[in-house]
Short mmCIF file of C-alpha atoms and ligand atoms in Angstrom, two decimals:
data_model
loop_
_atom_site.label_atom_id
_atom_site.label_comp_id
_atom_site.label_asym_id
_atom_site.label_seq_id
_atom_site.Cartn_x
_atom_site.Cartn_y
_atom_site.Cartn_z
CA MET W 1 -6.41 -11.52 -48.52
CA PHE W 2 -6.17 -13.69 -45.50
CA VAL W 3 -6.10 -11.90 -42.22
CA ARG W 4 -3.92 -13.59 -39.64
CA ARG W 5 -6.16 -13.96 -36.61
CA ARG W 6 -4.71 -13.57 -33.16
CA PRO W 7 -5.17 -16.69 -31.12
CA HIS W 8 -8.03 -16.20 -28.71
CA LEU W 9 -6.57 -15.26 -25.36
CA ARG W 10 -8.59 -16.17 -22.36
CA GLU W 11 -9.09 -13.38 -19.89
CA LYS W 12 -7.07 -13.70 -16.70
CA VAL W 13 -9.38 -13.41 -13.69
CA THR W 14 -9.89 -14.06 -9.98
CA LEU W 15 -13.02 -16.08 -9.24
CA ILE W 16 -14.96 -15.34 -6.04
CA THR W 17 -17.77 -17.73 -5.11
CA GLY W 18 -20.44 -16.84 -2.56
CA ALA W 19 -19.64 -13.22 -3.31
CA ASN W 20 -23.04 -11.96 -2.23
CA GLY W 21 -22.47 -13.11 1.36
CA GLU W 22 -21.00 -11.04 4.20
CA VAL W 23 -17.35 -11.82 3.53
CA GLY W 24 -17.87 -11.46 -0.23
CA HIS W 25 -19.31 -7.96 0.16
CA GLY W 26 -16.45 -6.90 2.42
CA LEU W 27 -13.87 -8.38 0.08
CA ILE W 28 -15.27 -6.85 -3.12
CA GLN W 29 -15.66 -3.40 -1.56
CA HIS W 30 -12.09 -3.59 -0.30
CA LEU W 31 -10.69 -4.70 -3.69
CA TYR W 32 -12.74 -2.03 -5.47
CA ALA W 33 -11.38 0.67 -3.16
CA LEU W 34 -7.87 -0.51 -4.09
CA GLN W 35 -8.88 -0.45 -7.80
CA ASP W 36 -8.20 -4.14 -7.80
CA ALA W 37 -11.62 -5.61 -8.60
CA SER W 38 -11.67 -5.19 -12.39
CA ASP W 39 -10.47 -8.76 -12.94
CA VAL W 40 -12.91 -10.27 -10.45
CA VAL W 41 -15.56 -12.68 -11.72
CA VAL W 42 -18.26 -13.36 -9.19
CA LEU W 43 -20.33 -16.51 -8.88
CA ASP W 44 -23.30 -16.58 -6.52
CA LEU W 45 -26.74 -18.19 -6.51
CA ARG W 46 -28.21 -14.74 -5.84
CA GLY W 47 -25.96 -12.76 -8.16
CA LEU W 48 -24.56 -9.62 -6.53
CA ASP W 49 -26.38 -6.68 -4.91
CA ASP W 50 -27.21 -3.98 -7.46
CA SER W 51 -25.07 -1.42 -5.67
CA MET W 52 -21.99 -3.58 -6.20
CA ARG W 53 -22.44 -4.95 -9.72
CA GLY W 54 -20.39 -2.23 -11.34
CA MET W 55 -17.45 -2.94 -9.06
CA VAL W 56 -16.47 -6.25 -10.68
CA ASN W 57 -15.69 -7.61 -14.13
CA ARG W 58 -18.68 -9.98 -14.34
CA VAL W 59 -21.46 -11.37 -12.17
CA ILE W 60 -22.59 -14.93 -12.87
CA VAL W 61 -25.81 -16.06 -11.24
CA GLY W 62 -25.28 -19.75 -10.73
CA ASP W 63 -24.70 -22.76 -8.56
CA ILE W 64 -21.33 -24.25 -7.64
CA LEU W 65 -23.03 -27.65 -7.98
CA ASP W 66 -23.71 -27.02 -11.69
CA ASN W 67 -20.97 -28.87 -13.57
CA GLU W 68 -21.87 -27.33 -16.91
CA LEU W 69 -21.33 -23.90 -15.45
CA ILE W 70 -17.99 -24.99 -13.98
CA ASN W 71 -16.92 -26.24 -17.45
CA LEU W 72 -17.97 -22.97 -18.99
CA LEU W 73 -15.77 -21.08 -16.52
CA LEU W 74 -12.92 -23.44 -17.28
CA ASN W 75 -13.14 -22.78 -21.00
CA GLU W 76 -13.83 -19.08 -20.88
CA TYR W 77 -11.29 -17.81 -18.38
CA GLU W 78 -7.76 -18.18 -17.22
CA ILE W 79 -8.41 -18.26 -13.49
CA ASP W 80 -5.30 -17.66 -11.43
CA THR W 81 -6.96 -17.40 -8.00
CA ILE W 82 -10.17 -18.86 -6.60
CA ILE W 83 -11.53 -17.40 -3.38
CA HIS W 84 -14.16 -19.93 -2.44
CA LEU W 85 -16.54 -18.31 0.04
CA ALA W 86 -19.81 -20.07 -0.82
CA ALA W 87 -21.10 -22.14 2.11
CA LEU W 88 -24.10 -22.73 4.35
CA LEU W 89 -23.27 -21.60 7.91
CA SER W 90 -23.60 -23.73 11.04
CA THR W 91 -27.16 -23.13 12.25
CA HIS W 92 -28.56 -23.19 8.72
CA SER W 93 -26.69 -26.43 8.02
CA GLU W 94 -28.22 -28.19 11.06
CA PHE W 95 -31.67 -27.73 9.55
CA ASN W 96 -30.57 -29.13 6.17
CA PRO W 97 -27.54 -31.36 6.86
CA GLU W 98 -27.52 -33.22 3.53
CA THR W 99 -28.01 -30.03 1.52
CA ALA W 100 -25.22 -28.46 3.57
CA HIS W 101 -22.99 -31.39 2.75
CA ARG W 102 -23.69 -31.02 -0.96
CA VAL W 103 -23.02 -27.29 -1.00
CA ASN W 104 -20.13 -27.23 1.46
CA VAL W 105 -18.32 -30.39 0.35
CA GLN W 106 -19.38 -31.25 -3.22
CA GLY W 107 -19.30 -27.55 -4.10
CA THR W 108 -15.74 -27.35 -2.81
CA ILE W 109 -14.68 -30.47 -4.71
CA ASN W 110 -16.13 -28.98 -7.91
CA LEU W 111 -14.01 -25.87 -7.44
CA LEU W 112 -10.89 -27.81 -6.48
CA LYS W 113 -11.34 -29.84 -9.68
CA LEU W 114 -11.76 -26.61 -11.64
CA ALA W 115 -8.52 -25.37 -10.06
CA ILE W 116 -6.73 -28.60 -11.06
CA GLU W 117 -7.91 -28.34 -14.69
CA GLN W 118 -6.99 -24.65 -14.87
CA GLY W 119 -3.59 -25.42 -13.41
CA LYS W 120 -3.02 -28.01 -16.13
CA SER W 121 -3.97 -25.66 -18.95
CA ARG W 122 -1.81 -22.79 -17.68
CA GLY W 123 1.10 -24.92 -16.41
CA LEU W 124 0.94 -23.26 -13.01
CA PRO W 125 -1.06 -24.22 -9.92
CA VAL W 126 -4.10 -22.08 -9.20
CA LYS W 127 -4.21 -20.33 -5.82
CA PHE W 128 -7.18 -21.61 -3.85
CA ILE W 129 -8.13 -19.46 -0.85
CA PHE W 130 -10.52 -21.17 1.52
CA PRO W 131 -12.14 -19.84 4.70
CA SER W 132 -12.61 -22.51 7.34
CA SER W 133 -13.93 -21.89 10.84
CA ILE W 134 -13.69 -22.44 14.59
CA ALA W 135 -16.61 -24.81 13.97
CA VAL W 136 -14.01 -27.50 13.10
CA TYR W 137 -13.28 -27.76 16.83
CA GLY W 138 -15.25 -29.71 19.38
CA MET W 139 -14.29 -29.06 23.00
CA PRO W 140 -15.35 -32.10 25.04
CA ASP W 141 -16.81 -30.15 28.00
CA LEU W 142 -16.93 -26.70 29.59
CA GLU W 143 -14.20 -27.57 32.09
CA THR W 144 -11.78 -28.34 29.23
CA LYS W 145 -12.92 -25.24 27.35
CA ALA W 146 -12.12 -23.09 30.40
CA ARG W 147 -8.77 -24.78 31.01
CA VAL W 148 -7.39 -24.97 27.42
CA THR W 149 -7.72 -21.53 25.95
CA ALA W 150 -5.44 -20.92 22.98
CA VAL W 151 -6.27 -24.05 20.99
CA LYS W 152 -3.80 -25.02 18.26
CA GLU W 153 -4.69 -26.02 14.71
CA GLU W 154 -4.30 -29.75 15.31
CA ASP W 155 -6.12 -30.12 18.65
CA PHE W 156 -9.72 -30.98 19.56
CA LEU W 157 -10.85 -31.62 15.97
CA TYR W 158 -14.17 -33.25 16.85
CA PRO W 159 -16.84 -30.95 15.34
CA ILE W 160 -20.43 -31.42 16.49
CA THR W 161 -22.07 -29.60 13.54
CA MET W 162 -22.48 -30.61 9.91
CA TYR W 163 -20.85 -27.30 8.95
CA GLY W 164 -17.85 -28.02 11.19
CA CYS W 165 -17.51 -31.55 9.75
CA ASN W 166 -17.77 -30.13 6.22
CA LYS W 167 -15.14 -27.46 6.83
CA LEU W 168 -12.72 -29.89 8.48
CA TYR W 169 -13.12 -32.39 5.65
CA CYS W 170 -12.63 -29.62 3.04
CA GLU W 171 -9.38 -28.63 4.79
CA HIS W 172 -8.24 -32.22 4.24
CA LEU W 173 -9.48 -32.17 0.65
CA GLY W 174 -7.47 -29.02 0.05
CA ARG W 175 -4.34 -30.69 1.40
CA TYR W 176 -5.09 -33.77 -0.71
CA TYR W 177 -5.65 -31.81 -3.95
CA ALA W 178 -2.51 -29.78 -3.24
CA GLN W 179 -0.21 -32.68 -2.56
CA TYR W 180 -1.63 -36.08 -3.48
CA TYR W 181 -4.18 -35.70 -6.25
CA GLN W 182 -3.57 -38.39 -8.95
CA GLN W 183 -0.63 -39.67 -6.94
CA LEU W 184 -0.73 -43.05 -8.71
CA SER W 185 -1.08 -41.77 -12.29
CA ALA W 186 1.81 -41.76 -14.70
CA SER W 187 1.60 -37.98 -15.07
CA ARG W 188 1.34 -36.42 -11.65
CA SER W 189 -0.95 -33.42 -11.38
CA LEU W 190 0.47 -29.98 -10.58
CA GLY W 191 -2.03 -29.81 -7.75
CA VAL W 192 -3.49 -26.60 -6.39
CA ASP W 193 -1.89 -23.95 -4.22
CA PHE W 194 -4.34 -24.45 -1.33
CA ARG W 195 -4.33 -21.87 1.48
CA CYS W 196 -6.83 -21.83 4.30
CA VAL W 197 -7.66 -19.62 7.30
CA ARG W 198 -9.84 -20.71 10.18
CA PHE W 199 -12.01 -17.75 11.12
CA PRO W 200 -13.50 -17.04 14.54
CA GLY W 201 -16.97 -15.43 14.72
CA LEU W 202 -16.97 -12.54 12.23
CA ILE W 203 -18.67 -9.20 12.88
CA SER W 204 -19.36 -6.66 10.17
CA ALA W 205 -20.60 -3.12 10.71
CA GLN W 206 -22.27 -3.17 7.30
CA THR W 207 -24.14 -6.46 7.18
CA LEU W 208 -25.68 -9.18 9.32
CA PRO W 209 -24.70 -12.79 8.76
CA THR W 210 -27.37 -15.38 7.94
CA GLY W 211 -27.64 -18.78 9.54
CA GLY W 212 -24.54 -18.76 11.75
CA THR W 213 -24.29 -19.62 15.45
CA SER W 214 -21.93 -16.78 16.38
CA ASP W 215 -24.59 -14.39 15.03
CA TYR W 216 -25.71 -13.33 18.54
CA ALA W 217 -22.84 -10.83 18.72
CA PRO W 218 -23.59 -8.90 15.51
CA GLU W 219 -27.36 -9.26 16.09
CA MET W 220 -27.09 -7.76 19.60
CA LEU W 221 -25.21 -4.78 18.29
CA HIS W 222 -27.29 -4.09 15.17
CA ALA W 223 -30.52 -4.39 17.24
CA ALA W 224 -29.30 -1.94 19.92
CA ILE W 225 -28.33 0.68 17.39
CA ARG W 226 -31.78 0.49 15.80
CA GLY W 227 -33.46 0.72 19.23
CA LYS W 228 -34.83 -2.83 19.06
CA PRO W 229 -34.87 -5.26 22.01
CA TYR W 230 -32.67 -8.35 21.65
CA ALA W 231 -32.98 -11.73 23.34
CA CYS W 232 -29.54 -13.36 23.18
CA PHE W 233 -29.71 -17.09 22.42
CA VAL W 234 -26.61 -18.03 24.48
CA ARG W 235 -25.71 -17.69 28.17
CA GLU W 236 -23.93 -14.63 29.56
CA ASP W 237 -20.71 -16.62 30.08
CA ALA W 238 -20.53 -18.06 26.53
CA ARG W 239 -17.08 -17.15 25.27
CA ILE W 240 -15.64 -17.53 21.76
CA PRO W 241 -13.11 -15.59 19.66
CA PHE W 242 -14.24 -12.84 17.30
CA MET W 243 -12.85 -10.77 14.45
CA MET W 244 -13.94 -7.63 12.64
CA MET W 245 -14.72 -7.98 8.94
CA PRO W 246 -11.83 -5.72 7.76
CA ASP W 247 -9.42 -8.00 9.62
CA ALA W 248 -11.02 -11.08 8.05
CA ILE W 249 -10.49 -9.56 4.59
CA LYS W 250 -6.96 -8.55 5.54
CA SER W 251 -6.13 -12.12 6.59
CA LEU W 252 -7.49 -13.64 3.36
CA LEU W 253 -5.50 -11.22 1.22
CA MET W 254 -2.32 -11.51 3.31
CA LEU W 255 -2.42 -15.28 3.04
CA ALA W 256 -3.11 -15.08 -0.71
CA ASP W 257 -0.10 -12.77 -1.16
CA ALA W 258 2.34 -14.66 1.07
CA PRO W 259 5.33 -16.14 -0.82
CA GLN W 260 4.72 -19.87 -1.02
CA GLU W 261 8.18 -20.74 0.31
CA GLN W 262 7.23 -19.08 3.61
CA LEU W 263 4.21 -21.31 4.14
CA ASN W 264 4.74 -24.52 6.08
CA HIS W 265 1.06 -25.27 6.65
CA TYR W 266 -2.12 -25.47 4.59
CA VAL W 267 -4.41 -24.32 7.42
CA TYR W 268 -3.91 -21.37 9.78
CA ASN W 269 -5.92 -20.15 12.76
CA VAL W 270 -6.49 -16.39 12.77
CA THR W 271 -8.13 -14.44 15.57
CA SER W 272 -8.45 -11.00 17.15
CA PHE W 273 -9.98 -11.14 20.66
CA SER W 274 -12.30 -13.26 22.78
CA LEU W 275 -15.31 -11.94 24.69
CA THR W 276 -18.21 -13.46 26.58
CA ALA W 277 -21.75 -12.63 25.48
CA GLN W 278 -22.07 -10.58 28.70
CA GLU W 279 -18.94 -8.57 27.87
CA ILE W 280 -20.32 -7.83 24.40
CA ALA W 281 -23.64 -6.74 25.93
CA GLU W 282 -21.78 -4.44 28.36
CA ARG W 283 -19.82 -2.81 25.55
CA VAL W 284 -23.02 -2.32 23.57
CA GLN W 285 -24.72 -0.83 26.64
CA GLN W 286 -21.81 1.55 27.30
CA ASN W 287 -22.53 3.09 23.92
CA PHE W 288 -26.31 2.66 23.93
CA PRO W 289 -27.53 2.89 27.54
CA ASP W 290 -31.12 2.22 26.45
CA ALA W 291 -30.26 -1.06 24.74
CA GLN W 292 -32.63 -3.80 25.90
CA ILE W 293 -30.61 -7.01 25.97
CA THR W 294 -31.90 -10.13 27.69
CA PHE W 295 -30.46 -13.63 27.80
CA GLU W 296 -32.75 -16.47 26.75
CA PRO W 297 -30.39 -19.33 25.94
CA ASP W 298 -31.45 -21.86 23.35
CA THR W 299 -30.07 -25.14 24.65
CA ALA W 300 -29.13 -26.57 21.26
CA ARG W 301 -27.41 -23.46 19.90
CA GLN W 302 -25.73 -22.96 23.28
CA ALA W 303 -24.28 -26.48 23.02
CA ILE W 304 -22.74 -25.59 19.67
CA VAL W 305 -21.12 -22.44 21.07
CA ASP W 306 -19.93 -24.44 24.13
CA SER W 307 -18.17 -26.84 21.75
CA TRP W 308 -16.16 -24.02 20.16
CA PRO W 309 -12.93 -22.94 21.87
CA ALA W 310 -12.75 -19.83 24.04
CA ASP W 311 -9.66 -18.72 22.14
CA ILE W 312 -7.44 -20.06 19.37
CA ASP W 313 -3.68 -19.95 18.88
CA ASP W 314 -2.79 -18.07 15.69
CA SER W 315 0.98 -18.02 16.23
CA ALA W 316 1.70 -20.00 13.03
CA ALA W 317 0.00 -17.30 10.93
CA ARG W 318 1.83 -14.57 12.87
CA ARG W 319 5.17 -16.31 12.39
CA GLU W 320 4.88 -17.44 8.77
CA TRP W 321 3.06 -14.58 7.07
CA ASN W 322 3.18 -11.77 9.64
CA TRP W 323 -0.49 -11.92 10.50
CA SER W 324 -1.75 -9.47 13.10
CA PRO W 325 -5.23 -7.94 13.43
CA GLU W 326 -5.85 -4.18 13.33
CA TYR W 327 -8.72 -4.26 15.80
CA ASP W 328 -8.56 -5.35 19.42
CA ALA W 329 -11.83 -5.28 21.40
CA ASP W 330 -11.55 -1.56 22.27
CA ARG W 331 -10.74 -0.34 18.78
CA ALA W 332 -13.30 -2.72 17.27
CA PHE W 333 -16.13 -0.98 19.12
CA SER W 334 -14.88 2.61 19.26
CA GLU W 335 -13.34 2.96 15.79
CA TYR W 336 -15.23 0.47 13.64
CA LEU W 337 -18.56 -0.93 14.84
CA ILE W 338 -20.19 1.95 16.70
CA PRO W 339 -19.35 4.80 14.28
CA ILE W 340 -20.18 2.89 11.10
CA ILE W 341 -23.39 1.24 12.31
CA THR W 342 -24.59 4.51 13.83
CA GLU W 343 -23.99 6.28 10.53
CA LEU W 344 -25.79 3.57 8.55
CA ALA W 345 -28.72 3.48 10.98
CA SER W 346 -29.12 7.29 10.73
CA HIS W 347 -29.80 6.93 6.97
CA GLU W 348 -32.56 4.40 7.67
CA LYS W 349 -34.58 6.90 9.71
N1 LIG U 401 -19.72 -17.82 12.10
C1 LIG U 401 -19.83 -19.21 11.77
C2 LIG U 401 -21.14 -19.76 12.18
O1 LIG U 401 -21.64 -19.27 13.17
C3 LIG U 401 -18.75 -19.99 12.41
O2 LIG U 401 -17.64 -19.92 11.63
O3 LIG U 401 -21.60 -20.67 11.59
#
């Protein structure tokens, strides 16, 4: 008797790279709470924290620069969405610019190519969700930064960090792979469905970022709650936009879910509120009067923050996919940061 075998069906999944980073943790916990993480395959050099492993379909410990691994993913899964979070942040990248370039740019090309090949085999473009950053901007001087506040997507694109250059170039690569890839071949590629948000400085109540230049804000807060002194590495008047992690996750998922016919851009600014370092310190001190915060600016890191805009214009995202943040500065502190970090810190004692 011959048994008719069912053709092997590849499992349909969402791939999240860099899942063990700050945004990855927030995203996976959010999807898990919505019972929406069972089709998530995670790829990260460090795997995924033990406490979160059971939340997803599979954890792959590996490198986005490993082509064999990328081929394995291509053959094993039907990937309909890639959320590509893996990157080296701005301060970290300045210490290892060529490594940063490999991870941030070559890593992104590898995943865009994976998306192209997947798109071909399923006859439908893969959604490619990419977080970019305010680091793509380069304000020429402090006078211009003070004068031009809500900076639009297409203005002042002169990044002064390797990370900013990498992110800006990857935005262009996304547009290229979406619209022009193999434009001279007889059979045009389907491309990828590339969608990108430019994040401001992100602050999570649960985790601290590693290697970023906007890290002074979360570091100040997490130190105060644990009763530790903090020397802030930028001046009191340093001002950039910020966003709470739940809003960052919300923006990624809203953009991923937006009907394609509503989207007229590949890249969207998103923001919540802007504060100076002094204003953040004051809000921390209102809640923790004993907080010991001093300002000891590091000239080089200060220059990076000075090159980032004081505020960005996110009206395209608001108009085209109804973006709006949940947390303004008041709610961010009173309803998100202070209660959650206080609760977490109490368990550490
Ligand atoms: N938070 C990032 C960094 O500081 C900027 O997007 O590198």
